[in-house]
Amino acid sequence: MSKESEYLVPGHPTVRYIPEFITSSEEEYLLKKIQETPHPKWKQLGNRRLQLLGGELTAKNNLLPKPMPPYMTVFPDLISRLKNTGAFEDSPHGAPNHVILNEYCPNQGIMPHQDGPAYHPVVATISLASHAVFHYYQYKDASDGTEGRRVNPTPLLSVVLEPRSLVITSDSLYQDCLHGIESIAVDSFATGPHGVVCVETGTPIANAHLLRSPEISKVVQEGGVLERTTRYSLTCRDISKVKKLPF
Ligand SMILES: O=C(O)CCC(=O)C(=O)O
Ligand SMILES: [Fe+2]
């Protein structure tokens, strides 16, 4: 499914955006299961909390495997559905074996970062409950003599992630670029000479024509604001090295 050109973000063959990857009733079910999770399963970070599904990474980038919750493997069986997209065809296990469940309240985001070498370079992210504006960034050219790798603050590419959508990032966009979400409560869009841009970063929204929700696509096409509510995301990847357990 993901290989179909209708889902490609123009100019970026390494991003596929698939709206309505899950249904509203599946979303409702997943949110209920997530909200029922016992408190100790959440890891509190400085500005958000998360759960690791499928196990933890060791210092040497091995996965210490643990069973996934039934909502990933039994119903709605998101792992099989992700496998069916074809995105993990060439990955070591042919399917994701690790998922980060992130919770973002309004005003929470994630700094531009790279996901690191433990993973096969394909990431599939399902969004639940709220939209997000997801930015991909490049490093600045270090040939200007500066030390270290500075990030160009203007995103290379920005996409709107609707609730229930899937976004698949792979290849050079995964390996060479960074990605992040601004820590704001309201996303604003304004019309300009080159179409609608995200006001925060000044970048056009590359998947505007692929959006499915009438409310979101109206704002992204005509300008306006989208207030964030709490968003949950399931970031699914395949960790190459899996530690064998002694049982
Ligand atoms: O929540 C998202 O959409 C992105 C999460 C992410 O980049 C990560 O967990 O590495
Ligand atoms: Fe990430």
PDB file of C-alpha atoms and ligand atoms in Angstrom:
ATOM      1  CA  MET A   1       0.000   0.000   0.000  1.00  0.00           C
ATOM      2  CA  SER A   2       2.733   2.428   0.994  1.00  0.00           C
ATOM      3  CA  LYS A   3       4.499   1.973  -2.314  1.00  0.00           C
ATOM      4  CA  GLU A   4       1.544   3.532  -4.138  1.00  0.00           C
ATOM      5  CA  SER A   5       2.506   6.875  -5.571  1.00  0.00           C
ATOM      6  CA  GLU A   6      -0.757   8.509  -4.462  1.00  0.00           C
ATOM      7  CA  TYR A   7       0.633   8.660  -0.917  1.00  0.00           C
ATOM      8  CA  LEU A   8       4.057  10.065  -1.759  1.00  0.00           C
ATOM      9  CA  VAL A   9       4.760  13.531  -0.487  1.00  0.00           C
ATOM     10  CA  PRO A  10       5.793  15.400  -3.663  1.00  0.00           C
ATOM     11  CA  GLY A  11       9.503  15.894  -4.125  1.00  0.00           C
ATOM     12  CA  HIS A  12      10.244  13.534  -1.246  1.00  0.00           C
ATOM     13  CA  PRO A  13      10.023   9.879  -2.253  1.00  0.00           C
ATOM     14  CA  THR A  14      11.155   8.940   1.257  1.00  0.00           C
ATOM     15  CA  VAL A  15       7.987  10.211   2.974  1.00  0.00           C
ATOM     16  CA  ARG A  16       4.634   8.528   2.523  1.00  0.00           C
ATOM     17  CA  TYR A  17       1.552   9.967   4.205  1.00  0.00           C
ATOM     18  CA  ILE A  18      -1.473   7.694   4.561  1.00  0.00           C
ATOM     19  CA  PRO A  19      -4.620   9.326   5.983  1.00  0.00           C
ATOM     20  CA  GLU A  20      -7.220   7.217   7.840  1.00  0.00           C
ATOM     21  CA  PHE A  21      -4.793   4.336   8.396  1.00  0.00           C
ATOM     22  CA  ILE A  22      -7.021   3.290  11.285  1.00  0.00           C
ATOM     23  CA  THR A  23     -10.760   3.850  11.763  1.00  0.00           C
ATOM     24  CA  SER A  24     -12.385   6.144  14.345  1.00  0.00           C
ATOM     25  CA  SER A  25     -13.616   3.177  16.371  1.00  0.00           C
ATOM     26  CA  GLU A  26     -10.133   1.620  16.371  1.00  0.00           C
ATOM     27  CA  GLU A  27      -8.735   4.960  17.491  1.00  0.00           C
ATOM     28  CA  GLU A  28     -11.263   5.117  20.326  1.00  0.00           C
ATOM     29  CA  TYR A  29     -10.359   1.568  21.391  1.00  0.00           C
ATOM     30  CA  LEU A  30      -6.606   2.295  21.292  1.00  0.00           C
ATOM     31  CA  LEU A  31      -7.015   5.486  23.333  1.00  0.00           C
ATOM     32  CA  LYS A  32      -9.016   3.568  25.939  1.00  0.00           C
ATOM     33  CA  LYS A  33      -6.317   0.870  26.179  1.00  0.00           C
ATOM     34  CA  ILE A  34      -3.554   3.499  26.380  1.00  0.00           C
ATOM     35  CA  GLN A  35      -5.373   5.441  29.089  1.00  0.00           C
ATOM     36  CA  GLU A  36      -5.927   2.228  31.079  1.00  0.00           C
ATOM     37  CA  THR A  37      -2.170   1.459  31.172  1.00  0.00           C
ATOM     38  CA  PRO A  38      -0.912   1.164  34.772  1.00  0.00           C
ATOM     39  CA  HIS A  39       0.988   4.270  35.806  1.00  0.00           C
ATOM     40  CA  PRO A  40       4.440   2.596  36.271  1.00  0.00           C
ATOM     41  CA  LYS A  41       4.562   1.672  32.569  1.00  0.00           C
ATOM     42  CA  TRP A  42       4.917   5.347  31.676  1.00  0.00           C
ATOM     43  CA  LYS A  43       8.387   6.920  31.671  1.00  0.00           C
ATOM     44  CA  GLN A  44       8.297  10.576  32.608  1.00  0.00           C
ATOM     45  CA  LEU A  45      10.678  12.748  30.573  1.00  0.00           C
ATOM     46  CA  GLY A  46      11.320  16.461  31.109  1.00  0.00           C
ATOM     47  CA  ASN A  47       8.500  17.572  28.857  1.00  0.00           C
ATOM     48  CA  ARG A  48       6.391  14.508  28.023  1.00  0.00           C
ATOM     49  CA  ARG A  49       5.818  10.895  28.987  1.00  0.00           C
ATOM     50  CA  LEU A  50       6.259   7.748  26.943  1.00  0.00           C
ATOM     51  CA  GLN A  51       5.997   3.967  26.991  1.00  0.00           C
ATOM     52  CA  LEU A  52       8.324   1.499  25.301  1.00  0.00           C
ATOM     53  CA  LEU A  53       6.415  -1.374  23.709  1.00  0.00           C
ATOM     54  CA  GLY A  54       8.262  -4.525  22.650  1.00  0.00           C
ATOM     55  CA  GLY A  55      11.177  -4.075  25.046  1.00  0.00           C
ATOM     56  CA  GLU A  56      14.080  -1.793  25.868  1.00  0.00           C
ATOM     57  CA  LEU A  57      17.345  -1.004  24.103  1.00  0.00           C
ATOM     58  CA  THR A  58      20.605  -1.954  25.817  1.00  0.00           C
ATOM     59  CA  ALA A  59      23.648   0.332  25.800  1.00  0.00           C
ATOM     60  CA  LYS A  60      24.961  -1.734  22.865  1.00  0.00           C
ATOM     61  CA  ASN A  61      21.768  -1.135  20.824  1.00  0.00           C
ATOM     62  CA  ASN A  62      20.350  -4.616  21.331  1.00  0.00           C
ATOM     63  CA  LEU A  63      16.640  -5.045  21.931  1.00  0.00           C
ATOM     64  CA  LEU A  64      15.821  -6.823  25.188  1.00  0.00           C
ATOM     65  CA  PRO A  65      12.487  -8.121  23.905  1.00  0.00           C
ATOM     66  CA  LYS A  66       9.211  -8.075  25.826  1.00  0.00           C
ATOM     67  CA  PRO A  67       5.760  -8.969  24.535  1.00  0.00           C
ATOM     68  CA  MET A  68       3.857  -6.151  22.835  1.00  0.00           C
ATOM     69  CA  PRO A  69       0.436  -5.237  24.243  1.00  0.00           C
ATOM     70  CA  PRO A  70      -2.457  -7.078  22.504  1.00  0.00           C
ATOM     71  CA  TYR A  71      -3.566  -3.889  20.749  1.00  0.00           C
ATOM     72  CA  MET A  72      -0.349  -4.058  18.710  1.00  0.00           C
ATOM     73  CA  THR A  73      -0.483  -7.773  17.870  1.00  0.00           C
ATOM     74  CA  VAL A  74      -4.042  -9.107  18.292  1.00  0.00           C
ATOM     75  CA  PHE A  75      -6.603  -6.349  17.860  1.00  0.00           C
ATOM     76  CA  PRO A  76      -6.495  -4.094  15.919  1.00  0.00           C
ATOM     77  CA  ASP A  77      -3.166  -5.840  15.162  1.00  0.00           C
ATOM     78  CA  LEU A  78      -1.295  -2.766  14.028  1.00  0.00           C
ATOM     79  CA  ILE A  79       1.895  -4.784  13.482  1.00  0.00           C
ATOM     80  CA  SER A  80       0.302  -6.879  10.694  1.00  0.00           C
ATOM     81  CA  ARG A  81      -1.253  -3.797   9.177  1.00  0.00           C
ATOM     82  CA  LEU A  82       2.130  -2.059   9.137  1.00  0.00           C
ATOM     83  CA  LYS A  83       3.690  -5.153   7.617  1.00  0.00           C
ATOM     84  CA  ASN A  84       1.073  -5.046   4.853  1.00  0.00           C
ATOM     85  CA  THR A  85       2.140  -1.544   3.838  1.00  0.00           C
ATOM     86  CA  GLY A  86       5.358  -3.074   2.441  1.00  0.00           C
ATOM     87  CA  ALA A  87       7.439  -0.448   4.276  1.00  0.00           C
ATOM     88  CA  PHE A  88       9.283  -3.107   6.293  1.00  0.00           C
ATOM     89  CA  GLU A  89       9.818  -5.474   3.358  1.00  0.00           C
ATOM     90  CA  ASP A  90      13.593  -5.078   3.522  1.00  0.00           C
ATOM     91  CA  SER A  91      13.946  -4.718   7.274  1.00  0.00           C
ATOM     92  CA  PRO A  92      15.696  -7.476   9.302  1.00  0.00           C
ATOM     93  CA  HIS A  93      12.467  -8.891  10.781  1.00  0.00           C
ATOM     94  CA  GLY A  94      10.077  -7.812   8.017  1.00  0.00           C
ATOM     95  CA  ALA A  95       7.977  -5.923  10.583  1.00  0.00           C
ATOM     96  CA  PRO A  96       8.450  -3.481  13.452  1.00  0.00           C
ATOM     97  CA  ASN A  97       9.580  -5.081  16.720  1.00  0.00           C
ATOM     98  CA  HIS A  98       9.694  -1.919  18.802  1.00  0.00           C
ATOM     99  CA  VAL A  99       7.239   0.924  19.366  1.00  0.00           C
ATOM    100  CA  ILE A 100       7.547   4.183  21.296  1.00  0.00           C
ATOM    101  CA  LEU A 101       4.212   5.470  22.511  1.00  0.00           C
ATOM    102  CA  ASN A 102       4.603   9.211  23.096  1.00  0.00           C
ATOM    103  CA  GLU A 103       2.064  11.450  24.805  1.00  0.00           C
ATOM    104  CA  TYR A 104       2.100  15.165  23.960  1.00  0.00           C
ATOM    105  CA  CYS A 105      -0.123  17.619  25.813  1.00  0.00           C
ATOM    106  CA  PRO A 106      -0.630  21.018  24.149  1.00  0.00           C
ATOM    107  CA  ASN A 107       2.641  22.984  24.449  1.00  0.00           C
ATOM    108  CA  GLN A 108       4.686  19.775  24.385  1.00  0.00           C
ATOM    109  CA  GLY A 109       6.780  18.728  21.394  1.00  0.00           C
ATOM    110  CA  ILE A 110      10.017  16.985  20.549  1.00  0.00           C
ATOM    111  CA  MET A 111      13.293  18.770  19.714  1.00  0.00           C
ATOM    112  CA  PRO A 112      14.843  18.101  16.306  1.00  0.00           C
ATOM    113  CA  HIS A 113      16.734  14.814  16.646  1.00  0.00           C
ATOM    114  CA  GLN A 114      17.815  11.702  14.788  1.00  0.00           C
ATOM    115  CA  ASP A 115      16.670   8.239  15.783  1.00  0.00           C
ATOM    116  CA  GLY A 116      20.082   6.629  15.776  1.00  0.00           C
ATOM    117  CA  PRO A 117      21.750   3.529  14.403  1.00  0.00           C
ATOM    118  CA  ALA A 118      19.927   0.831  16.405  1.00  0.00           C
ATOM    119  CA  TYR A 119      17.028   0.862  13.977  1.00  0.00           C
ATOM    120  CA  HIS A 120      16.608  -0.206  10.391  1.00  0.00           C
ATOM    121  CA  PRO A 121      16.144   3.151   8.561  1.00  0.00           C
ATOM    122  CA  VAL A 122      12.350   3.067   8.263  1.00  0.00           C
ATOM    123  CA  VAL A 123      10.013   4.640  10.807  1.00  0.00           C
ATOM    124  CA  ALA A 124       6.221   4.409  10.708  1.00  0.00           C
ATOM    125  CA  THR A 125       4.261   6.728  13.002  1.00  0.00           C
ATOM    126  CA  ILE A 126       0.552   6.476  13.760  1.00  0.00           C
ATOM    127  CA  SER A 127      -1.065   9.609  15.232  1.00  0.00           C
ATOM    128  CA  LEU A 128      -4.011   9.431  17.633  1.00  0.00           C
ATOM    129  CA  ALA A 129      -6.429  12.040  18.995  1.00  0.00           C
ATOM    130  CA  SER A 130      -4.767  15.287  17.836  1.00  0.00           C
ATOM    131  CA  HIS A 131      -2.961  16.555  14.758  1.00  0.00           C
ATOM    132  CA  ALA A 132       0.721  17.532  14.768  1.00  0.00           C
ATOM    133  CA  VAL A 133       2.920  19.529  12.438  1.00  0.00           C
ATOM    134  CA  PHE A 134       6.000  17.438  11.829  1.00  0.00           C
ATOM    135  CA  HIS A 135       9.195  19.068  10.541  1.00  0.00           C
ATOM    136  CA  TYR A 136      12.255  17.517   8.918  1.00  0.00           C
ATOM    137  CA  TYR A 137      15.511  19.463   9.278  1.00  0.00           C
ATOM    138  CA  GLN A 138      18.934  19.317   7.662  1.00  0.00           C
ATOM    139  CA  TYR A 139      22.314  19.951   9.206  1.00  0.00           C
ATOM    140  CA  LYS A 140      24.026  23.150   8.142  1.00  0.00           C
ATOM    141  CA  ASP A 141      26.928  22.722   5.831  1.00  0.00           C
ATOM    142  CA  ALA A 142      29.981  22.504   8.113  1.00  0.00           C
ATOM    143  CA  SER A 143      32.222  23.918   5.371  1.00  0.00           C
ATOM    144  CA  ASP A 144      31.788  27.405   6.915  1.00  0.00           C
ATOM    145  CA  GLY A 145      34.379  26.373   9.493  1.00  0.00           C
ATOM    146  CA  THR A 146      31.980  26.023  12.430  1.00  0.00           C
ATOM    147  CA  GLU A 147      32.511  23.326  15.001  1.00  0.00           C
ATOM    148  CA  GLY A 148      29.994  20.528  15.414  1.00  0.00           C
ATOM    149  CA  ARG A 149      26.851  19.932  13.471  1.00  0.00           C
ATOM    150  CA  ARG A 150      24.462  22.840  13.579  1.00  0.00           C
ATOM    151  CA  VAL A 151      20.896  22.407  12.465  1.00  0.00           C
ATOM    152  CA  ASN A 152      19.398  24.658   9.814  1.00  0.00           C
ATOM    153  CA  PRO A 153      16.403  26.174  11.691  1.00  0.00           C
ATOM    154  CA  THR A 154      14.280  26.320   8.531  1.00  0.00           C
ATOM    155  CA  PRO A 155      12.784  22.877   7.949  1.00  0.00           C
ATOM    156  CA  LEU A 156      13.532  21.099   4.708  1.00  0.00           C
ATOM    157  CA  LEU A 157      10.009  19.748   4.731  1.00  0.00           C
ATOM    158  CA  SER A 158       6.894  20.067   6.910  1.00  0.00           C
ATOM    159  CA  VAL A 159       3.877  17.764   6.991  1.00  0.00           C
ATOM    160  CA  VAL A 160       0.614  17.846   8.906  1.00  0.00           C
ATOM    161  CA  LEU A 161      -0.188  14.560  10.629  1.00  0.00           C
ATOM    162  CA  GLU A 162      -3.923  14.051  11.072  1.00  0.00           C
ATOM    163  CA  PRO A 163      -5.353  11.858  13.815  1.00  0.00           C
ATOM    164  CA  ARG A 164      -5.551   8.225  12.578  1.00  0.00           C
ATOM    165  CA  SER A 165      -2.908   8.819   9.897  1.00  0.00           C
ATOM    166  CA  LEU A 166       0.331   6.978   9.247  1.00  0.00           C
ATOM    167  CA  VAL A 167       3.541   8.633   8.109  1.00  0.00           C
ATOM    168  CA  ILE A 168       6.448   6.522   6.877  1.00  0.00           C
ATOM    169  CA  THR A 169       9.927   8.051   6.717  1.00  0.00           C
ATOM    170  CA  SER A 170      12.838   6.164   5.212  1.00  0.00           C
ATOM    171  CA  ASP A 171      16.175   6.293   3.456  1.00  0.00           C
ATOM    172  CA  SER A 172      18.048   9.610   3.396  1.00  0.00           C
ATOM    173  CA  LEU A 173      15.329  11.520   5.201  1.00  0.00           C
ATOM    174  CA  TYR A 174      15.740   9.050   8.046  1.00  0.00           C
ATOM    175  CA  GLN A 175      19.505   8.714   7.864  1.00  0.00           C
ATOM    176  CA  ASP A 176      20.687  12.254   7.119  1.00  0.00           C
ATOM    177  CA  CYS A 177      17.939  14.532   8.458  1.00  0.00           C
ATOM    178  CA  LEU A 178      16.476  15.341  11.843  1.00  0.00           C
ATOM    179  CA  HIS A 179      12.808  15.551  12.781  1.00  0.00           C
ATOM    180  CA  GLY A 180      10.855  17.381  15.437  1.00  0.00           C
ATOM    181  CA  ILE A 181       7.591  18.956  16.605  1.00  0.00           C
ATOM    182  CA  GLU A 182       7.390  22.514  18.003  1.00  0.00           C
ATOM    183  CA  SER A 183       6.396  22.899  21.666  1.00  0.00           C
ATOM    184  CA  ILE A 184       3.345  25.086  21.077  1.00  0.00           C
ATOM    185  CA  ALA A 185      -0.396  24.806  21.757  1.00  0.00           C
ATOM    186  CA  VAL A 186      -1.806  26.216  18.508  1.00  0.00           C
ATOM    187  CA  ASP A 187      -0.561  25.620  14.965  1.00  0.00           C
ATOM    188  CA  SER A 188      -1.114  28.570  12.609  1.00  0.00           C
ATOM    189  CA  PHE A 189      -1.187  28.555   8.830  1.00  0.00           C
ATOM    190  CA  ALA A 190      -1.146  31.599   6.540  1.00  0.00           C
ATOM    191  CA  THR A 191      -1.443  32.116   2.808  1.00  0.00           C
ATOM    192  CA  GLY A 192       1.594  33.530   1.057  1.00  0.00           C
ATOM    193  CA  PRO A 193       2.966  33.878  -2.469  1.00  0.00           C
ATOM    194  CA  HIS A 194       3.877  30.170  -2.584  1.00  0.00           C
ATOM    195  CA  GLY A 195       0.685  28.800  -1.037  1.00  0.00           C
ATOM    196  CA  VAL A 196      -0.076  28.105   2.595  1.00  0.00           C
ATOM    197  CA  VAL A 197       2.796  27.997   5.061  1.00  0.00           C
ATOM    198  CA  CYS A 198       3.199  26.971   8.671  1.00  0.00           C
ATOM    199  CA  VAL A 199       3.544  30.344  10.444  1.00  0.00           C
ATOM    200  CA  GLU A 200       5.966  29.031  13.095  1.00  0.00           C
ATOM    201  CA  THR A 201       8.609  27.960  10.564  1.00  0.00           C
ATOM    202  CA  GLY A 202       7.566  29.640   7.301  1.00  0.00           C
ATOM    203  CA  THR A 203       7.572  26.328   5.438  1.00  0.00           C
ATOM    204  CA  PRO A 204       4.843  25.096   3.061  1.00  0.00           C
ATOM    205  CA  ILE A 205       2.904  22.006   4.079  1.00  0.00           C
ATOM    206  CA  ALA A 206       4.045  19.339   1.643  1.00  0.00           C
ATOM    207  CA  ASN A 207       1.097  16.966   2.120  1.00  0.00           C
ATOM    208  CA  ALA A 208      -1.731  19.558   2.025  1.00  0.00           C
ATOM    209  CA  HIS A 209      -3.418  17.756  -0.904  1.00  0.00           C
ATOM    210  CA  LEU A 210      -3.362  14.403   0.932  1.00  0.00           C
ATOM    211  CA  LEU A 211      -5.248  15.591   4.023  1.00  0.00           C
ATOM    212  CA  ARG A 212      -8.610  13.944   4.587  1.00  0.00           C
ATOM    213  CA  SER A 213     -10.279  15.747   7.502  1.00  0.00           C
ATOM    214  CA  PRO A 214     -12.479  18.581   6.160  1.00  0.00           C
ATOM    215  CA  GLU A 215     -11.653  20.861   9.134  1.00  0.00           C
ATOM    216  CA  ILE A 216      -7.906  20.317   8.995  1.00  0.00           C
ATOM    217  CA  SER A 217      -7.595  20.532   5.218  1.00  0.00           C
ATOM    218  CA  LYS A 218      -9.666  23.763   5.109  1.00  0.00           C
ATOM    219  CA  VAL A 219      -7.298  25.449   7.595  1.00  0.00           C
ATOM    220  CA  VAL A 220      -4.205  24.098   5.850  1.00  0.00           C
ATOM    221  CA  GLN A 221      -5.463  25.228   2.448  1.00  0.00           C
ATOM    222  CA  GLU A 222      -6.986  28.585   3.350  1.00  0.00           C
ATOM    223  CA  GLY A 223      -5.025  29.620   6.455  1.00  0.00           C
ATOM    224  CA  GLY A 224      -6.174  29.700  10.082  1.00  0.00           C
ATOM    225  CA  VAL A 225      -5.383  27.956  13.324  1.00  0.00           C
ATOM    226  CA  LEU A 226      -5.580  24.405  14.674  1.00  0.00           C
ATOM    227  CA  GLU A 227      -5.673  24.052  18.427  1.00  0.00           C
ATOM    228  CA  ARG A 228      -3.853  21.013  19.704  1.00  0.00           C
ATOM    229  CA  THR A 229      -5.363  18.569  22.137  1.00  0.00           C
ATOM    230  CA  THR A 230      -3.420  15.708  23.729  1.00  0.00           C
ATOM    231  CA  ARG A 231      -1.829  13.613  21.003  1.00  0.00           C
ATOM    232  CA  TYR A 232      -0.573  10.049  21.268  1.00  0.00           C
ATOM    233  CA  SER A 233       1.802   8.675  18.669  1.00  0.00           C
ATOM    234  CA  LEU A 234       2.976   5.145  18.021  1.00  0.00           C
ATOM    235  CA  THR A 235       6.443   5.286  16.489  1.00  0.00           C
ATOM    236  CA  CYS A 236       7.162   1.850  15.054  1.00  0.00           C
ATOM    237  CA  ARG A 237      10.599   0.575  14.003  1.00  0.00           C
ATOM    238  CA  ASP A 238      12.608  -2.583  13.522  1.00  0.00           C
ATOM    239  CA  ILE A 239      15.634  -2.964  15.806  1.00  0.00           C
ATOM    240  CA  SER A 240      18.196  -5.017  13.959  1.00  0.00           C
ATOM    241  CA  LYS A 241      19.874  -6.764  16.895  1.00  0.00           C
ATOM    242  CA  VAL A 242      17.633  -8.693  19.271  1.00  0.00           C
ATOM    243  CA  LYS A 243      19.089 -10.249  22.418  1.00  0.00           C
ATOM    244  CA  LYS A 244      18.234 -13.932  22.847  1.00  0.00           C
ATOM    245  CA  LEU A 245      16.644 -14.544  26.215  1.00  0.00           C
ATOM    246  CA  PRO A 246      17.719 -17.626  28.195  1.00  0.00           C
ATOM    247  CA  PHE A 247      14.231 -19.174  28.262  1.00  0.00           C
TER     248      PHE A 247
HETATM  249  O1  LIG B   1       5.660  11.569  18.103  1.00  0.00           O
HETATM  250  C1  LIG B   1       6.116  11.620  16.977  1.00  0.00           C
HETATM  251  O2  LIG B   1       5.405  11.759  15.984  1.00  0.00           O
HETATM  252  C2  LIG B   1       7.613  11.511  16.786  1.00  0.00           C
HETATM  253  C3  LIG B   1       8.303  10.744  17.848  1.00  0.00           C
HETATM  254  C4  LIG B   1       9.755  10.561  17.596  1.00  0.00           C
HETATM  255  O3  LIG B   1      10.343  11.166  16.746  1.00  0.00           O
HETATM  256  C5  LIG B   1      10.521   9.571  18.379  1.00  0.00           C
HETATM  257  O4  LIG B   1       9.965   8.995  19.330  1.00  0.00           O
HETATM  258  O5  LIG B   1      11.695   9.361  18.063  1.00  0.00           O
HETATM  259 FE    FE B   2      12.320  10.422  16.393  1.00  0.00          FE
END
